[in-house]
Amino acid sequence: MSFAEVVANLADKSLQTSTDDYAVDGLLYCGKCKTRKQHRITLFGVEKEVGIPCKCRKAESDALEARVQGMNEEVIRDRLRQEGLTDEAYLNCTFDRDDLRNPEYTKTCKRYVEEWPEMQRLNAGVLFFGGVGTGKSFLACAIANALIDQMQSVSVTSLPRILSVLQGGFDEERKNLLRRIREYDLLVIDDLGVERDTPYATEQVYSVIDARYLAKKPLIITTNLTAREIQAETNLSRRRIYDRIWEMCPIRLNITGETRRGENAEAVRIEAKRVLEGKHEKNQTSS
Ligand SMILES: [Zn+2]
């Protein structure tokens, strides 16, 4: 069969349904959407009709493609989540599970996600202060989950975990960890300050923070330390770490979790009203 014949055979008349018909131009039209199912080409001086998708068929195949694409994205997201959020507790920290006990901070964190490309450009990280149970880790992980939804690579980890790999892991594991510290779009280090405080560990912590600093990518840190403790640190090795973190995390949220009951209820009420009215802050204040 010649090439021309092969092409000619593409004029797939089997696609013809009972409602399809030939128009005055001699081409097949879809009975449903009334658009062409054939296209005429000239090949080696011979006119041939070749099959093309009509409007409705094109819509069908686009929808199928979008579905496949959506499935692929879901697979990628699952993988990002699996790799980045190794602790199962982190998976449940999402904005839609937020109890809104810190509504102002929730708003700021959502805003951070919305403005992520700009945050990346500015290399602006977040430092969450606050005692145990104030919800700072929750918010940090909610940012992580929301960015994974946007197909960003995020790693949520802790210094004890990083240090155990750096100190006890295999070469390959160590390399892998350092690569991830540099390459992830966002690195979240939960609970700074709980790691062992030996000169060696402090040196390792500095090398981790410094690797991220040199990669010029955002870092989010949560800590039980207070801003005062961080700023008043006199130990030189720790001072060096904190200075760097302070520079990398210009957005500093002091989550006290001490909102008085009445105040909190009022804030929840305002937030709920805002949501119910569908007023997105973004539309009001951005640009
Ligand atoms: Zn059609």
PDB file of N, CA and C and ligand atoms in Angstrom, residues 30 32-33 35 54-57, ligand 1:
ATOM      1  N   CYS A  30     -20.846  15.985  11.201  1.00  0.00           N
ATOM      2  CA  CYS A  30     -21.418  15.320  12.371  1.00  0.00           C
ATOM      3  C   CYS A  30     -22.884  15.698  12.505  1.00  0.00           C
ATOM      4  N   LYS A  32     -24.587  15.514  15.111  1.00  0.00           N
ATOM      5  CA  LYS A  32     -24.858  16.061  16.436  1.00  0.00           C
ATOM      6  C   LYS A  32     -24.415  17.523  16.537  1.00  0.00           C
ATOM      7  N   CYS A  33     -23.133  17.767  16.231  1.00  0.00           N
ATOM      8  CA  CYS A  33     -22.612  19.122  16.428  1.00  0.00           C
ATOM      9  C   CYS A  33     -22.512  19.914  15.128  1.00  0.00           C
ATOM     10  N   THR A  35     -20.487  19.942  12.805  1.00  0.00           N
ATOM     11  CA  THR A  35     -19.170  20.389  12.300  1.00  0.00           C
ATOM     12  C   THR A  35     -18.530  19.246  11.527  1.00  0.00           C
ATOM     13  N   CYS A  54     -14.772  15.957  14.908  1.00  0.00           N
ATOM     14  CA  CYS A  54     -15.726  17.061  14.929  1.00  0.00           C
ATOM     15  C   CYS A  54     -15.688  17.696  16.314  1.00  0.00           C
ATOM     16  N   LYS A  55     -16.462  18.748  16.471  1.00  0.00           N
ATOM     17  CA  LYS A  55     -16.428  19.501  17.736  1.00  0.00           C
ATOM     18  C   LYS A  55     -16.736  18.619  18.955  1.00  0.00           C
ATOM     19  N   CYS A  56     -17.780  17.818  18.823  1.00  0.00           N
ATOM     20  CA  CYS A  56     -18.160  17.042  20.018  1.00  0.00           C
ATOM     21  C   CYS A  56     -17.153  15.933  20.313  1.00  0.00           C
ATOM     22  N   ARG A  57     -16.591  15.381  19.251  1.00  0.00           N
ATOM     23  CA  ARG A  57     -15.596  14.339  19.457  1.00  0.00           C
ATOM     24  C   ARG A  57     -14.334  14.923  20.086  1.00  0.00           C
TER      25      ARG A  57
HETATM   26 ZN    ZN B   1     -19.930  16.053  16.487  1.00  0.00          ZN
END
